[in-house]
Coordinates of C-alpha atoms in Angstrom, one line a residue:
X1 CA -85.7 38.0 -5.0
X2 CA -83.5 37.2 -8.1
X3 CA -84.2 35.2 -10.8
X4 CA -82.2 32.0 -12.0
X5 CA -79.7 32.3 -14.0
X6 CA -80.8 31.5 -18.1
X7 CA -79.1 28.6 -20.0
X8 CA -76.6 29.6 -22.4
X9 CA -78.4 31.0 -25.9
X10 CA -77.7 28.5 -28.6
X11 CA -79.4 31.4 -30.2
X12 CA -82.6 32.7 -32.1
X13 CA -85.8 30.8 -31.2
X14 CA -87.0 28.8 -33.8
X15 CA -89.8 25.7 -34.3
X16 CA -87.3 23.5 -35.9
X17 CA -85.3 20.7 -34.2
X18 CA -82.1 22.0 -32.6
X19 CA -83.2 24.7 -32.0
X20 CA -81.4 27.0 -34.0
X21 CA -82.6 29.5 -36.9
X22 CA -81.4 29.5 -40.9
X23 CA -79.9 32.6 -40.1
X24 CA -77.9 31.5 -37.1
X25 CA -77.1 28.3 -39.4
X26 CA -75.7 30.4 -42.0
X27 CA -73.5 32.7 -39.4
X28 CA -71.8 29.4 -38.2
X29 CA -71.3 28.4 -42.0
X30 CA -69.5 31.7 -42.3
X31 CA -67.7 30.8 -39.9
X32 CA -66.2 27.6 -40.9
X33 CA -65.8 28.9 -44.0
X34 CA -62.8 30.9 -42.9
X35 CA -60.6 27.9 -41.1
X36 CA -59.7 26.6 -44.7
X37 CA -60.3 23.1 -46.7
X38 CA -57.7 21.3 -45.8
X39 CA -59.3 21.9 -41.7
X40 CA -63.4 21.5 -42.5
X41 CA -61.7 18.4 -44.1
X42 CA -60.4 16.5 -40.5
X43 CA -64.3 17.5 -39.3
X44 CA -66.0 15.6 -42.9
X45 CA -68.0 12.1 -42.3
X46 CA -66.4 8.9 -44.6
X47 CA -68.8 7.9 -47.4
X48 CA -71.1 5.4 -45.9
X49 CA -69.8 1.8 -47.2
X50 CA -71.0 0.5 -50.4
X51 CA -73.9 -2.9 -50.1
X52 CA -73.0 -5.8 -51.2
X53 CA -75.7 -8.9 -51.5
X54 CA -75.0 -11.5 -49.7
X55 CA -72.9 -14.7 -52.2
X56 CA -75.4 -17.1 -52.8
X57 CA -73.2 -20.0 -53.9
X58 CA -71.9 -23.2 -52.2
X59 CA -67.5 -23.7 -52.0
X60 CA -67.0 -27.3 -51.8
X61 CA -64.0 -28.8 -50.1
X62 CA -60.4 -28.8 -51.7
X63 CA -59.9 -32.7 -52.7
X64 CA -56.4 -33.4 -50.8
X65 CA -53.0 -34.7 -52.8
X66 CA -52.1 -38.7 -52.0
X67 CA -49.1 -38.7 -49.6
X68 CA -47.6 -41.8 -49.5
X69 CA -44.4 -43.4 -48.1
X70 CA -40.7 -43.0 -49.4
X71 CA -40.8 -46.2 -50.3
X72 CA -42.5 -45.9 -53.6
X73 CA -38.9 -44.7 -54.6
X74 CA -36.4 -46.7 -53.7
X75 CA -36.0 -48.6 -56.8
X76 CA -34.7 -45.0 -58.5
X77 CA -32.1 -44.4 -55.5
X78 CA -28.6 -45.2 -55.8
X79 CA -27.0 -48.8 -54.2
X80 CA -23.8 -48.2 -52.7
X81 CA -21.1 -49.8 -54.9
X82 CA -22.6 -47.1 -57.7
X83 CA -22.4 -44.0 -54.7
X84 CA -18.5 -45.4 -54.5
X85 CA -17.9 -45.3 -57.8
X86 CA -19.8 -42.1 -58.5
X87 CA -17.9 -40.1 -55.3
X88 CA -14.6 -42.0 -57.0
X89 CA -14.8 -40.0 -60.0
X90 CA -16.1 -36.6 -58.1
X91 CA -13.5 -33.6 -59.0
X92 CA -13.6 -30.9 -56.4
X93 CA -13.2 -27.5 -58.4
X94 CA -9.8 -26.1 -58.1
X95 CA -10.2 -22.5 -56.2
X96 CA -7.9 -19.5 -57.5
X97 CA -5.2 -19.8 -54.5
X98 CA -5.3 -24.0 -55.1
X99 CA -4.4 -23.2 -58.3
X100 CA -1.6 -21.2 -58.0
X101 CA 0.2 -22.9 -54.9
X102 CA -0.1 -25.9 -58.6
X103 CA 1.6 -23.6 -60.9
X104 CA 4.3 -22.3 -58.6
X105 CA 5.2 -26.2 -57.8
X106 CA 4.8 -27.6 -60.9
X107 CA 7.1 -24.8 -61.9
X108 CA 9.6 -25.9 -59.2
X109 CA 9.8 -28.7 -60.6
X110 CA 10.8 -27.9 -64.1
X111 CA 13.2 -25.9 -62.8
X112 CA 14.7 -28.1 -60.8
X113 CA 15.2 -31.3 -63.5
X114 CA 16.2 -28.6 -66.1
X115 CA 18.9 -27.9 -63.0
X116 CA 19.7 -31.6 -62.4
X117 CA 20.3 -32.1 -66.0
X118 CA 22.6 -29.3 -66.8
X119 CA 24.6 -30.1 -63.3
X120 CA 25.3 -33.4 -64.9
X121 CA 26.6 -31.9 -67.9
X122 CA 28.6 -29.0 -65.7
X123 CA 32.5 -29.5 -65.8
X124 CA 34.1 -26.2 -65.3
X125 CA 38.2 -28.0 -65.3
X126 CA 36.9 -28.9 -69.2
X127 CA 36.8 -25.3 -69.6
X128 CA 39.8 -23.7 -71.4
X129 CA 40.7 -20.6 -68.7
X130 CA 43.6 -18.0 -69.9
X131 CA 43.2 -16.7 -66.7
X132 CA 44.9 -17.1 -63.1
X133 CA 42.0 -18.9 -60.4
X134 CA 43.7 -17.4 -57.6
X135 CA 44.4 -13.8 -58.9
X136 CA 41.1 -13.1 -60.4
X137 CA 38.6 -12.0 -58.3
X138 CA 34.1 -12.3 -58.5
X139 CA 31.6 -9.2 -58.5
X140 CA 28.1 -9.6 -58.5
X141 CA 25.3 -6.8 -58.2
X142 CA 26.8 -4.6 -60.7
X143 CA 24.7 -2.1 -62.5
X144 CA 23.5 -2.9 -65.8
X145 CA 24.8 1.0 -66.4
X146 CA 28.6 -0.6 -65.4
X147 CA 30.8 -1.1 -68.2
X148 CA 34.2 -2.7 -68.2
X149 CA 35.8 1.1 -68.6
X150 CA 34.5 1.9 -65.1
X151 CA 34.7 -1.4 -63.2
X152 CA 38.2 -1.5 -64.3
X153 CA 39.2 2.0 -63.2
X154 CA 37.4 1.5 -60.2
X155 CA 39.5 -1.6 -59.1
X156 CA 42.4 0.1 -60.1
X157 CA 43.4 1.9 -56.8
X158 CA 43.4 -1.6 -55.3
X159 CA 46.2 -2.9 -57.6
X160 CA 47.4 -3.8 -61.5
X161 CA 44.7 -4.9 -63.3
X162 CA 45.5 -7.4 -65.7
X163 CA 41.7 -8.2 -67.3
X164 CA 37.8 -7.4 -66.9
X165 CA 35.3 -9.7 -68.1
X166 CA 31.8 -9.0 -68.2
X167 CA 29.3 -11.4 -68.2
X168 CA 26.6 -11.2 -70.9
X169 CA 23.1 -13.1 -72.7
X170 CA 22.9 -13.8 -75.7
X171 CA 21.1 -11.0 -76.4
X172 CA 24.2 -8.9 -75.7
X173 CA 22.4 -7.6 -72.5
X174 CA 24.3 -7.5 -69.2
X175 CA 24.1 -10.4 -66.0
X176 CA 25.3 -8.0 -63.8
X177 CA 28.6 -10.1 -62.7
X178 CA 32.3 -10.3 -63.5
X179 CA 35.6 -11.7 -62.8
X180 CA 38.5 -9.0 -62.8
X181 CA 41.7 -11.1 -62.7
X182 CA 44.6 -8.7 -61.0
X183 CA 48.7 -8.8 -62.1
X184 CA 49.9 -9.9 -58.6
X185 CA 47.7 -12.3 -55.7
X186 CA 48.6 -9.7 -52.9
X187 CA 46.9 -7.1 -55.3
X188 CA 43.5 -9.4 -55.6
X189 CA 43.7 -10.2 -51.6
X190 CA 43.3 -6.0 -51.0
X191 CA 40.6 -5.7 -53.2
X192 CA 38.6 -9.1 -51.8
X193 CA 38.6 -7.1 -48.0
X194 CA 38.0 -3.7 -49.1
X195 CA 35.8 -3.9 -52.4
X196 CA 33.1 -5.6 -51.1
X197 CA 30.0 -3.1 -50.8
X198 CA 31.2 -0.5 -52.4
X199 CA 29.3 1.6 -54.4
X200 CA 29.1 1.9 -57.7
X201 CA 26.4 3.9 -60.5
X202 CA 24.1 3.5 -58.0
X203 CA 24.6 0.2 -56.4
X204 CA 26.9 -2.1 -53.5
X205 CA 28.6 -4.6 -55.2
X206 CA 29.5 -8.1 -54.0
X207 CA 33.2 -9.0 -54.1
X208 CA 34.0 -12.8 -53.8
X209 CA 36.9 -14.8 -54.7
X210 CA 36.5 -17.3 -57.7
X211 CA 35.3 -20.0 -56.3
X212 CA 33.9 -22.4 -59.2
X213 CA 38.1 -23.6 -60.2
X214 CA 39.3 -23.1 -56.4
X215 CA 36.0 -25.2 -54.1
X216 CA 36.1 -28.9 -54.6
X217 CA 31.8 -29.8 -55.5
X218 CA 31.3 -26.0 -56.2
X219 CA 27.9 -25.7 -58.1
X220 CA 26.8 -22.0 -59.4
X221 CA 23.3 -20.6 -58.4
X222 CA 21.5 -21.1 -61.7
X223 CA 22.0 -24.9 -60.9
X224 CA 21.4 -24.7 -57.2
X225 CA 24.5 -23.5 -55.4
X226 CA 26.0 -20.9 -55.0
X227 CA 26.1 -18.6 -51.2
X228 CA 22.9 -16.7 -51.3
X229 CA 19.7 -18.0 -49.8
X230 CA 17.3 -15.9 -51.6
X231 CA 16.0 -19.5 -54.4
X232 CA 16.3 -21.2 -51.3
X233 CA 13.6 -23.3 -50.5
X234 CA 12.3 -21.6 -46.8
X235 CA 9.1 -23.1 -45.4
X236 CA 6.7 -19.8 -44.7
X237 CA 5.6 -18.9 -41.7
X238 CA 2.2 -18.5 -40.7
X239 CA 0.2 -15.3 -39.7
X240 CA 0.6 -17.1 -36.2
X241 CA 4.3 -17.6 -36.3
X242 CA 4.4 -13.8 -37.9
X243 CA 2.8 -12.7 -35.1
X244 CA 4.5 -14.3 -32.2
X245 CA 7.8 -13.2 -33.5
X246 CA 6.4 -9.9 -34.0
X247 CA 5.8 -9.6 -30.6
X248 CA 9.0 -11.1 -29.2
X249 CA 11.0 -8.9 -31.0
X250 CA 8.9 -5.6 -29.3
X251 CA 9.2 -7.2 -26.1
X252 CA 12.7 -7.6 -27.0
X253 CA 13.2 -4.1 -28.1
X254 CA 11.3 -3.0 -25.1
X255 CA 13.6 -5.0 -23.2
X256 CA 16.1 -3.4 -24.1
X257 CA 15.0 0.4 -23.8
X258 CA 14.8 -0.1 -20.2
X259 CA 18.0 -1.3 -19.9
X260 CA 19.5 1.6 -21.6
X261 CA 17.6 3.9 -19.2
X262 CA 18.1 1.4 -16.3
X263 CA 22.1 2.1 -16.7
X264 CA 21.7 6.3 -17.9
X265 CA 20.3 5.9 -14.3
X266 CA 22.9 4.4 -13.0
X267 CA 25.9 6.5 -15.0
X268 CA 24.2 9.4 -13.8
X269 CA 23.3 8.5 -10.0
X270 CA 27.5 8.3 -10.3
X271 CA 28.4 11.3 -11.6
X272 CA 26.1 13.4 -9.4
X273 CA 28.0 11.6 -6.1
X274 CA 31.3 12.5 -7.8
X275 CA 30.6 15.8 -8.7
X276 CA 29.3 16.3 -4.7
X277 CA 32.9 14.8 -3.6
X278 CA 34.6 17.1 -6.3
X279 CA 32.7 19.9 -4.6
X280 CA 33.4 19.2 -1.2
X281 CA 37.0 19.6 -1.5
X282 CA 38.6 15.7 -2.3
X283 CA 41.9 15.9 -0.2
X284 CA 42.0 19.0 0.8
X285 CA 41.8 17.7 4.6
X286 CA 38.5 19.9 5.5
X287 CA 36.0 18.1 4.8
X288 CA 34.0 17.3 2.2
X289 CA 32.4 14.1 -0.1
X290 CA 36.1 12.7 -0.1
X291 CA 37.0 9.8 1.7
X292 CA 37.4 9.8 5.3
X293 CA 41.0 8.1 5.2
X294 CA 42.6 10.6 1.8
X295 CA 41.9 13.5 4.9
X296 CA 44.7 12.9 7.4
X297 CA 42.5 12.3 10.0
X298 CA 40.7 9.4 12.0
X299 CA 36.6 10.4 12.4
X300 CA 37.4 8.8 16.0
X301 CA 40.4 11.7 16.7
X302 CA 37.7 14.4 15.4
X303 CA 40.6 16.2 14.3
X304 CA 43.9 14.6 14.9
X305 CA 46.1 13.1 12.9
X306 CA 45.9 9.6 11.2
X307 CA 48.4 7.3 13.7
X308 CA 48.5 8.9 16.8
X309 CA 45.9 9.6 19.8
X310 CA 42.6 7.7 18.6
X311 CA 40.7 9.6 21.4
X312 CA 38.1 12.8 21.0
X313 CA 40.8 15.6 22.8
X314 CA 43.6 14.2 21.4
X315 CA 44.7 11.9 24.1
X316 CA 45.0 9.2 26.1
X317 CA 42.2 8.6 28.0
X318 CA 44.0 5.6 30.2
X319 CA 46.9 8.7 31.2
X320 CA 44.3 11.6 31.0
X321 CA 46.2 14.0 30.0
X322 CA 49.2 12.0 29.1
X323 CA 52.2 10.3 30.7
X324 CA 53.7 13.8 32.7
X325 CA 51.7 13.4 34.9
X326 CA 52.4 10.7 36.3
X327 CA 49.1 9.0 37.4
X328 CA 47.2 6.3 35.3
X329 CA 43.2 6.6 34.8
X330 CA 42.9 2.8 35.4

């Protein structure tokens, strides 16, 4: 019969443990060397741990610290009176923003004090003026490049100019405003009406009457008066107030845009209806989009002139064809 299958051969039989001969192990070592050192390192066993003898010394118990309560430190704490005294002398560190606000307030107070002192000494009626106040005109926001000759040429087109004076500092630098005296008061009024906002040397000027000698209790701008609002105290708005104002402005702009679009659509609809009426012939009595009354007949008569019979066939239904037939439909 058939013999049972033999077990897989692991190598030539030998008398060594494992049943492997030296020639077989040499062949396997040669094949392992071909796998590379980095592959062989994965299968290399770790070295055995180093032997350490047991520690024989006895470790003593750590001694704890002598903890106590807070009553021993009450004598070093400050009393309520000492705390109040120290707290009253405490000065917080000033931040950058607070320092900026403080400097601005101090500068404003100094300027206000100087303006009040100068206001007590200012008296326009005490000066001797050669010009007529009711023929003089104040011109502001002038360019520093504008001179008296250029300003005279620009103002002579409104009338005869008698004198032109520009204000300068002690160093001779222009301040950007001046006064013009005309020969006639009517020329001054004409310039007051038409010269405001005119551009001279690239800047739009401001024109006004001379108020120092014509308006009672008038104060110039350097003393806290004037008509301008840029130097007057105005409350600053917070970020929330600015955002609310911006939101309201945007909502108003959207509403205006919608209203304009609605008006435009209504106008376009009316224009299209007018075109339809004009396309139908209007008052040509042949139909179309005009008014029924302008056609010259009534819809109830379907062809009969307005003011005559109002029946469908052009006659009165009550006599069925007219009075000449001699009978009444009733």
